[in-house]
Amino acid sequence: MLVHYKCPSCGSDMAFDSETGHLSCDSCGREEHIDTYDDIYIERSFEEDEAKEYQCENCGAVVLTDKDTTATSCSFCGAGVVLADRLSGDLAPVKVIPFTISKEEAMEAFRKWCKNGRLTPKGFMTADRVKDITGMYVPFWMYDLDNDVEVKATATKVNTYTRGEYRYTETHYYRVERDIDVSYLKVPVDASEKLDDTLMDKLEPYHYEELKAFKTPYLAGYLAEKYNYTDKELFGRVKDKIKTFIDSYISSTITGYSSVDYHQKNIRTTQRNSYYVLLPVWMVYYDFDKQEHTFAMNGQTGKIVGKPPLSYQKAAIWFASIAGGSFVVLKTIALLLGGDLI
């Protein structure tokens, strides 16, 4: 059984302190007596059929993994452990993009990223509370999609002119129809139930021309997980993902009008192919102000995404300098901070 003991104060993981004999939180300093620790703070545990033991061939220690792990590291000697039986048959990835950014490079890039936070608290910008940074191969389904699009709309052209003392407006109406075939290749959708879909989407794009045929040595020294959802189960999500691009393409074919009113927009999406791939991600867990903030870095390009904390004092000063002291858009600023940059 594997158990996470969460701190009742800040939610961070607690560990056994050999000096006091209590559970201790490194983040906020709280201590809990083992005999009185409330079970409601146990985040999760694995039943016998959900966990599996593997023996490290390097030192002989037993490595305990959850049911979704396909690669990990030995907690005793640090050796990379690849669980080959979870990477065979239908569970075998077709392609992989290897890590090109080391752990040290990722940490340095994260520190620089934090320092660029003009609207984040000063304490956050020091980037000195990193709890953990983990290199992980995230399972994705990558789709090749064909789309048959039928569009019917009414468009207008408006002309305004003046004759004498009168101003005239002429509106001409046009019937617009489009029959479009558009294809998209290598559209990725993450297939892990543990990771935030929005966070994974923002890590794009990867350089997909650098996809390599999968070989297990790529995973050594990193964490890796198998997919939780099949390509069929994620088909609805990939259709939603490309809808914005299709709408944009449709708009690009109907130009020169004053307005366009769509009566019909039928999109029939067909899956031509799908590939199970692993993409590299550095996950950064940062303790600040008694909360854990999660950030992700593209392990190939170095792009960092996540929502850092907002200093409302800094935001107020910044906005006052350009808007005469009005604070109406502070919530908008907070939403913007959920994007790719601080």
Tab-separated table of C-alpha atoms in Angstrom:
chain	number	residue	atom	x	y	z
A	1	MET	CA	0.000	0.000	0.000
A	2	LEU	CA	1.261	3.465	-0.918
A	3	VAL	CA	0.013	6.425	1.124
A	4	HIS	CA	0.502	10.207	0.856
A	5	TYR	CA	0.204	11.983	4.215
A	6	LYS	CA	-0.958	15.544	3.574
A	7	CYS	CA	-0.312	18.484	5.890
A	8	PRO	CA	-3.598	19.751	7.431
A	9	SER	CA	-2.272	23.345	7.238
A	10	CYS	CA	-0.845	23.729	3.735
A	11	GLY	CA	-1.584	20.477	1.913
A	12	SER	CA	2.055	19.577	1.262
A	13	ASP	CA	3.406	16.058	1.765
A	14	MET	CA	4.491	15.216	5.304
A	15	ALA	CA	7.403	12.935	6.118
A	16	PHE	CA	8.565	11.031	9.180
A	17	ASP	CA	11.075	13.018	11.261
A	18	SER	CA	13.538	10.627	12.880
A	19	GLU	CA	14.505	13.205	15.532
A	20	THR	CA	11.020	13.916	16.882
A	21	GLY	CA	9.256	10.708	15.919
A	22	HIS	CA	6.428	12.772	14.408
A	23	LEU	CA	5.173	13.552	10.943
A	24	SER	CA	6.749	16.833	9.827
A	25	CYS	CA	5.916	19.267	7.006
A	26	ASP	CA	8.951	20.830	5.347
A	27	SER	CA	6.805	23.574	3.800
A	28	CYS	CA	5.187	25.171	6.851
A	29	GLY	CA	6.869	23.393	9.768
A	30	ARG	CA	3.753	21.760	11.204
A	31	GLU	CA	4.184	18.518	13.159
A	32	GLU	CA	1.612	15.805	13.749
A	33	HIS	CA	1.761	13.007	16.293
A	34	ILE	CA	1.433	9.720	14.448
A	35	ASP	CA	-1.112	8.301	16.904
A	36	THR	CA	-3.453	11.301	16.540
A	37	TYR	CA	-3.011	11.978	12.793
A	38	ASP	CA	-6.469	12.116	11.190
A	39	ASP	CA	-7.020	9.614	8.326
A	40	ILE	CA	-8.966	12.185	6.304
A	41	TYR	CA	-5.637	13.744	5.281
A	42	ILE	CA	-4.483	10.554	3.560
A	43	GLU	CA	-4.711	11.499	-0.104
A	44	ARG	CA	-4.824	8.026	-1.636
A	45	SER	CA	-3.670	4.476	-1.272
A	46	PHE	CA	-3.357	1.578	-3.692
A	47	GLU	CA	-5.165	-1.699	-3.343
A	48	GLU	CA	-3.130	-4.815	-3.964
A	49	ASP	CA	-4.226	-5.080	-7.591
A	50	GLU	CA	-3.352	-1.425	-8.287
A	51	ALA	CA	0.282	-1.502	-7.219
A	52	LYS	CA	3.130	-3.711	-8.373
A	53	GLU	CA	6.572	-4.461	-7.077
A	54	TYR	CA	9.689	-4.576	-9.250
A	55	GLN	CA	13.209	-5.468	-8.251
A	56	CYS	CA	16.002	-3.087	-9.192
A	57	GLU	CA	18.674	-5.081	-10.998
A	58	ASN	CA	21.288	-2.516	-10.021
A	59	CYS	CA	21.044	-2.768	-6.211
A	60	GLY	CA	18.397	-5.425	-5.586
A	61	ALA	CA	15.949	-3.079	-3.854
A	62	VAL	CA	12.191	-3.435	-4.376
A	63	VAL	CA	10.564	-0.602	-6.352
A	64	LEU	CA	6.834	-0.031	-5.780
A	65	THR	CA	4.918	1.635	-8.628
A	66	ASP	CA	1.318	2.498	-9.316
A	67	LYS	CA	-0.643	0.840	-12.091
A	68	ASP	CA	0.016	3.604	-14.656
A	69	THR	CA	3.797	3.939	-14.260
A	70	THR	CA	5.920	2.645	-17.135
A	71	ALA	CA	9.276	4.119	-16.085
A	72	THR	CA	10.652	5.386	-12.789
A	73	SER	CA	13.850	5.559	-10.729
A	74	CYS	CA	14.992	3.381	-7.876
A	75	SER	CA	14.551	5.256	-4.593
A	76	PHE	CA	17.652	3.563	-3.174
A	77	CYS	CA	20.349	3.862	-5.843
A	78	GLY	CA	18.747	6.277	-8.337
A	79	ALA	CA	18.993	3.853	-11.251
A	80	GLY	CA	16.426	4.256	-14.001
A	81	VAL	CA	13.820	1.486	-14.067
A	82	VAL	CA	11.789	0.792	-17.224
A	83	LEU	CA	8.788	-1.510	-16.772
A	84	ALA	CA	8.902	-3.319	-20.092
A	85	ASP	CA	5.769	-5.406	-19.506
A	86	ARG	CA	3.757	-2.181	-19.479
A	87	LEU	CA	5.223	-1.070	-22.797
A	88	SER	CA	4.279	-4.026	-24.977
A	89	GLY	CA	1.368	-4.882	-27.235
A	90	ASP	CA	-1.324	-2.186	-27.286
A	91	LEU	CA	0.579	-0.309	-24.554
A	92	ALA	CA	3.691	0.147	-26.699
A	93	PRO	CA	4.164	3.750	-27.931
A	94	VAL	CA	4.835	4.197	-31.630
A	95	LYS	CA	6.901	7.386	-31.364
A	96	VAL	CA	8.702	9.467	-28.769
A	97	ILE	CA	10.277	12.921	-28.601
A	98	PRO	CA	13.313	12.625	-26.318
A	99	PHE	CA	14.218	15.212	-23.689
A	100	THR	CA	16.627	17.845	-24.999
A	101	ILE	CA	16.661	19.968	-21.819
A	102	SER	CA	18.485	18.640	-18.758
A	103	LYS	CA	17.210	18.967	-15.193
A	104	GLU	CA	19.813	21.653	-14.463
A	105	GLU	CA	18.862	23.603	-17.584
A	106	ALA	CA	15.177	23.289	-16.720
A	107	MET	CA	15.780	24.587	-13.188
A	108	GLU	CA	17.804	27.550	-14.437
A	109	ALA	CA	15.151	28.394	-17.049
A	110	PHE	CA	12.451	28.263	-14.383
A	111	ARG	CA	14.395	30.651	-12.145
A	112	LYS	CA	14.727	33.140	-15.010
A	113	TRP	CA	11.035	32.770	-15.804
A	114	CYS	CA	10.080	33.566	-12.196
A	115	LYS	CA	12.270	36.687	-12.181
A	116	ASN	CA	10.346	38.045	-15.182
A	117	GLY	CA	7.133	38.150	-13.150
A	118	ARG	CA	6.372	41.864	-13.035
A	119	LEU	CA	3.038	41.249	-11.306
A	120	THR	CA	4.023	38.366	-9.024
A	121	PRO	CA	4.934	38.718	-5.326
A	122	LYS	CA	8.580	39.505	-4.635
A	123	GLY	CA	9.058	36.289	-2.677
A	124	PHE	CA	7.871	34.208	-5.624
A	125	MET	CA	10.369	35.816	-8.000
A	126	THR	CA	13.327	34.410	-6.052
A	127	ALA	CA	12.355	30.874	-7.158
A	128	ASP	CA	13.894	29.425	-3.999
A	129	ARG	CA	10.959	27.281	-2.876
A	130	VAL	CA	10.994	24.609	-5.573
A	131	LYS	CA	9.721	21.476	-3.878
A	132	ASP	CA	10.425	19.104	-6.737
A	133	ILE	CA	11.199	19.044	-10.441
A	134	THR	CA	10.379	15.841	-12.280
A	135	GLY	CA	11.099	14.788	-15.834
A	136	MET	CA	8.119	12.883	-17.185
A	137	TYR	CA	7.157	11.325	-20.497
A	138	VAL	CA	3.462	12.111	-20.885
A	139	PRO	CA	1.238	9.814	-23.000
A	140	PHE	CA	-0.458	11.493	-25.958
A	141	TRP	CA	-2.614	10.331	-28.821
A	142	MET	CA	-1.688	12.069	-32.067
A	143	TYR	CA	-4.354	12.216	-34.764
A	144	ASP	CA	-4.448	12.647	-38.534
A	145	LEU	CA	-7.907	14.050	-39.317
A	146	ASP	CA	-9.927	14.730	-42.473
A	147	ASN	CA	-12.761	17.260	-42.275
A	148	ASP	CA	-15.640	17.766	-44.719
A	149	VAL	CA	-17.146	21.212	-44.055
A	150	GLU	CA	-20.411	22.588	-45.456
A	151	VAL	CA	-21.227	26.233	-44.807
A	152	LYS	CA	-24.254	28.369	-45.665
A	153	ALA	CA	-24.389	32.012	-44.676
A	154	THR	CA	-25.794	35.427	-45.513
A	155	ALA	CA	-23.274	38.202	-45.986
A	156	THR	CA	-23.752	41.931	-46.368
A	157	LYS	CA	-21.901	44.815	-47.938
A	158	VAL	CA	-22.814	48.244	-46.608
A	159	ASN	CA	-22.143	51.439	-48.545
A	160	THR	CA	-22.750	54.885	-47.033
A	161	TYR	CA	-22.731	58.099	-49.047
A	162	THR	CA	-24.002	61.687	-48.889
A	163	ARG	CA	-26.064	63.622	-51.409
A	164	GLY	CA	-26.868	67.180	-50.595
A	165	GLU	CA	-28.191	67.379	-47.074
A	166	TYR	CA	-28.976	63.654	-46.858
A	167	ARG	CA	-26.844	60.670	-45.862
A	168	TYR	CA	-27.748	57.332	-47.460
A	169	THR	CA	-26.899	53.757	-46.492
A	170	GLU	CA	-27.164	50.907	-49.000
A	171	THR	CA	-27.037	47.311	-47.847
A	172	HIS	CA	-26.548	44.499	-50.338
A	173	TYR	CA	-27.219	40.894	-49.295
A	174	TYR	CA	-25.348	37.872	-50.630
A	175	ARG	CA	-25.881	34.158	-50.232
A	176	VAL	CA	-22.573	32.487	-49.383
A	177	GLU	CA	-21.907	28.743	-49.596
A	178	ARG	CA	-18.701	26.823	-49.009
A	179	ASP	CA	-17.824	23.143	-49.410
A	180	ILE	CA	-14.377	22.688	-47.879
A	181	ASP	CA	-12.064	19.737	-47.374
A	182	VAL	CA	-9.402	20.431	-44.765
A	183	SER	CA	-6.979	18.016	-43.116
A	184	TYR	CA	-4.866	18.259	-39.975
A	185	LEU	CA	-1.859	16.070	-39.215
A	186	LYS	CA	-0.341	15.133	-35.865
A	187	VAL	CA	-2.911	16.815	-33.603
A	188	PRO	CA	-1.912	15.876	-30.016
A	189	VAL	CA	-4.230	15.181	-27.078
A	190	ASP	CA	-2.830	14.086	-23.726
A	191	ALA	CA	-4.133	10.711	-22.567
A	192	SER	CA	-3.294	10.877	-18.851
A	193	GLU	CA	-6.080	11.355	-16.325
A	194	LYS	CA	-3.627	12.693	-13.725
A	195	LEU	CA	-2.398	15.730	-15.640
A	196	ASP	CA	-4.255	18.975	-16.313
A	197	ASP	CA	-5.439	19.025	-19.947
A	198	THR	CA	-5.257	22.821	-20.188
A	199	LEU	CA	-1.681	22.848	-18.929
A	200	MET	CA	-0.652	20.162	-21.417
A	201	ASP	CA	-2.353	21.985	-24.310
A	202	LYS	CA	-0.443	25.191	-23.538
A	203	LEU	CA	2.899	23.366	-23.816
A	204	GLU	CA	2.412	23.036	-27.554
A	205	PRO	CA	3.842	23.146	-30.081
A	206	TYR	CA	6.519	20.494	-30.130
A	207	HIS	CA	8.847	19.995	-33.089
A	208	TYR	CA	7.076	16.938	-34.439
A	209	GLU	CA	9.600	16.383	-37.198
A	210	GLU	CA	11.905	15.181	-34.414
A	211	LEU	CA	9.631	12.283	-33.438
A	212	LYS	CA	11.655	9.084	-33.193
A	213	ALA	CA	10.702	5.417	-33.250
A	214	PHE	CA	10.087	4.365	-29.680
A	215	LYS	CA	12.829	2.524	-27.818
A	216	THR	CA	12.792	1.868	-24.072
A	217	PRO	CA	16.261	3.391	-23.377
A	218	TYR	CA	14.751	6.849	-23.992
A	219	LEU	CA	12.824	6.416	-20.736
A	220	ALA	CA	15.722	5.470	-18.478
A	221	GLY	CA	16.121	7.991	-15.666
A	222	TYR	CA	12.714	9.603	-16.212
A	223	LEU	CA	9.177	8.938	-15.097
A	224	ALA	CA	6.748	7.723	-17.727
A	225	GLU	CA	3.111	6.742	-17.686
A	226	LYS	CA	0.853	4.721	-19.938
A	227	TYR	CA	-2.329	6.133	-21.389
A	228	ASN	CA	-5.575	6.072	-19.406
A	229	TYR	CA	-7.794	6.807	-22.413
A	230	THR	CA	-7.864	5.190	-25.836
A	231	ASP	CA	-7.854	7.138	-29.090
A	232	LYS	CA	-11.567	6.412	-29.515
A	233	GLU	CA	-12.361	7.773	-26.061
A	234	LEU	CA	-10.498	11.020	-26.824
A	235	PHE	CA	-11.902	11.489	-30.331
A	236	GLY	CA	-14.531	13.961	-29.114
A	237	ARG	CA	-11.878	16.076	-27.450
A	238	VAL	CA	-9.649	16.240	-30.511
A	239	LYS	CA	-12.660	17.326	-32.593
A	240	ASP	CA	-13.323	20.135	-30.116
A	241	LYS	CA	-9.651	21.067	-30.228
A	242	ILE	CA	-9.547	21.608	-33.998
A	243	LYS	CA	-12.919	23.360	-34.189
A	244	THR	CA	-11.365	26.770	-33.515
A	245	PHE	CA	-8.868	26.253	-36.334
A	246	ILE	CA	-11.611	25.144	-38.726
A	247	ASP	CA	-13.742	28.181	-37.836
A	248	SER	CA	-10.745	30.426	-38.477
A	249	TYR	CA	-10.134	28.784	-41.842
A	250	ILE	CA	-13.782	29.180	-42.831
A	251	SER	CA	-13.621	32.891	-41.964
A	252	SER	CA	-10.508	33.292	-44.109
A	253	THR	CA	-12.484	32.114	-47.156
A	254	ILE	CA	-15.293	34.652	-46.625
A	255	THR	CA	-13.742	38.108	-46.777
A	256	GLY	CA	-14.645	41.557	-48.070
A	257	TYR	CA	-18.075	41.689	-46.434
A	258	SER	CA	-19.423	44.016	-43.747
A	259	SER	CA	-21.048	41.145	-41.857
A	260	VAL	CA	-21.515	37.394	-42.111
A	261	ASP	CA	-24.454	35.518	-40.551
A	262	TYR	CA	-23.996	31.732	-40.554
A	263	HIS	CA	-27.143	29.645	-41.042
A	264	GLN	CA	-25.422	26.282	-41.306
A	265	LYS	CA	-21.974	25.026	-40.452
A	266	ASN	CA	-21.675	21.246	-40.684
A	267	ILE	CA	-18.299	19.712	-39.847
A	268	ARG	CA	-17.809	15.987	-40.413
A	269	THR	CA	-14.500	14.824	-38.953
A	270	THR	CA	-12.983	11.465	-39.890
A	271	GLN	CA	-10.037	9.876	-38.128
A	272	ARG	CA	-7.557	8.827	-40.777
A	273	ASN	CA	-4.937	7.600	-38.336
A	274	SER	CA	-3.834	7.805	-34.698
A	275	TYR	CA	-0.481	7.283	-33.012
A	276	TYR	CA	0.373	6.608	-29.378
A	277	VAL	CA	3.365	8.810	-28.521
A	278	LEU	CA	5.292	9.997	-25.468
A	279	LEU	CA	6.218	13.683	-25.158
A	280	PRO	CA	8.746	15.148	-22.675
A	281	VAL	CA	7.566	17.412	-19.842
A	282	TRP	CA	9.342	18.841	-16.814
A	283	MET	CA	6.861	19.199	-13.949
A	284	VAL	CA	7.830	21.856	-11.382
A	285	TYR	CA	6.182	21.908	-7.955
A	286	TYR	CA	6.660	25.199	-6.121
A	287	ASP	CA	5.736	25.977	-2.502
A	288	PHE	CA	4.719	29.583	-1.905
A	289	ASP	CA	2.554	31.192	0.748
A	290	LYS	CA	1.508	27.771	2.133
A	291	GLN	CA	0.266	26.617	-1.259
A	292	GLU	CA	1.725	24.338	-3.911
A	293	HIS	CA	1.819	25.777	-7.424
A	294	THR	CA	2.307	23.463	-10.385
A	295	PHE	CA	4.129	24.516	-13.546
A	296	ALA	CA	5.078	22.568	-16.639
A	297	MET	CA	7.947	22.975	-19.077
A	298	ASN	CA	8.149	21.581	-22.590
A	299	GLY	CA	11.118	19.217	-22.327
A	300	GLN	CA	12.067	19.867	-25.933
A	301	THR	CA	11.541	23.624	-26.447
A	302	GLY	CA	11.769	24.983	-22.887
A	303	LYS	CA	8.366	26.685	-23.009
A	304	ILE	CA	6.974	27.172	-19.465
A	305	VAL	CA	3.284	27.370	-18.583
A	306	GLY	CA	1.330	27.695	-15.363
A	307	LYS	CA	-0.547	30.239	-13.286
A	308	PRO	CA	1.742	32.068	-10.847
A	309	PRO	CA	0.373	33.966	-7.825
A	310	LEU	CA	-0.645	37.574	-8.392
A	311	SER	CA	0.522	40.519	-6.308
A	312	TYR	CA	-2.548	42.746	-6.224
A	313	GLN	CA	-0.433	45.603	-4.918
A	314	LYS	CA	1.882	45.395	-7.935
A	315	ALA	CA	-1.087	45.012	-10.266
A	316	ALA	CA	-2.789	48.073	-8.780
A	317	ILE	CA	0.346	50.202	-9.133
A	318	TRP	CA	0.889	48.990	-12.705
A	319	PHE	CA	-2.681	49.664	-13.771
A	320	ALA	CA	-2.821	53.017	-11.991
A	321	SER	CA	0.171	54.114	-14.051
A	322	ILE	CA	-1.703	53.564	-17.313
A	323	ALA	CA	-5.348	54.006	-16.352
A	324	GLY	CA	-5.428	56.758	-13.735
A	325	GLY	CA	-5.922	54.473	-10.757
A	326	SER	CA	-8.882	52.400	-11.907
A	327	PHE	CA	-8.817	48.789	-10.636
A	328	VAL	CA	-11.660	47.364	-12.693
A	329	VAL	CA	-9.501	44.990	-14.733
A	330	LEU	CA	-7.605	43.284	-11.883
A	331	LYS	CA	-9.592	40.089	-12.367
A	332	THR	CA	-8.805	40.198	-16.068
A	333	ILE	CA	-5.106	40.471	-15.231
A	334	ALA	CA	-5.391	37.442	-12.971
A	335	LEU	CA	-6.945	35.442	-15.810
A	336	LEU	CA	-4.226	36.545	-18.213
A	337	LEU	CA	-1.617	35.209	-15.815
A	338	GLY	CA	-2.895	31.713	-16.532
A	339	GLY	CA	-1.260	31.876	-19.963
A	340	ASP	CA	2.219	31.074	-21.160
A	341	LEU	CA	4.025	34.036	-19.593
A	342	ILE	CA	3.988	35.822	-16.260
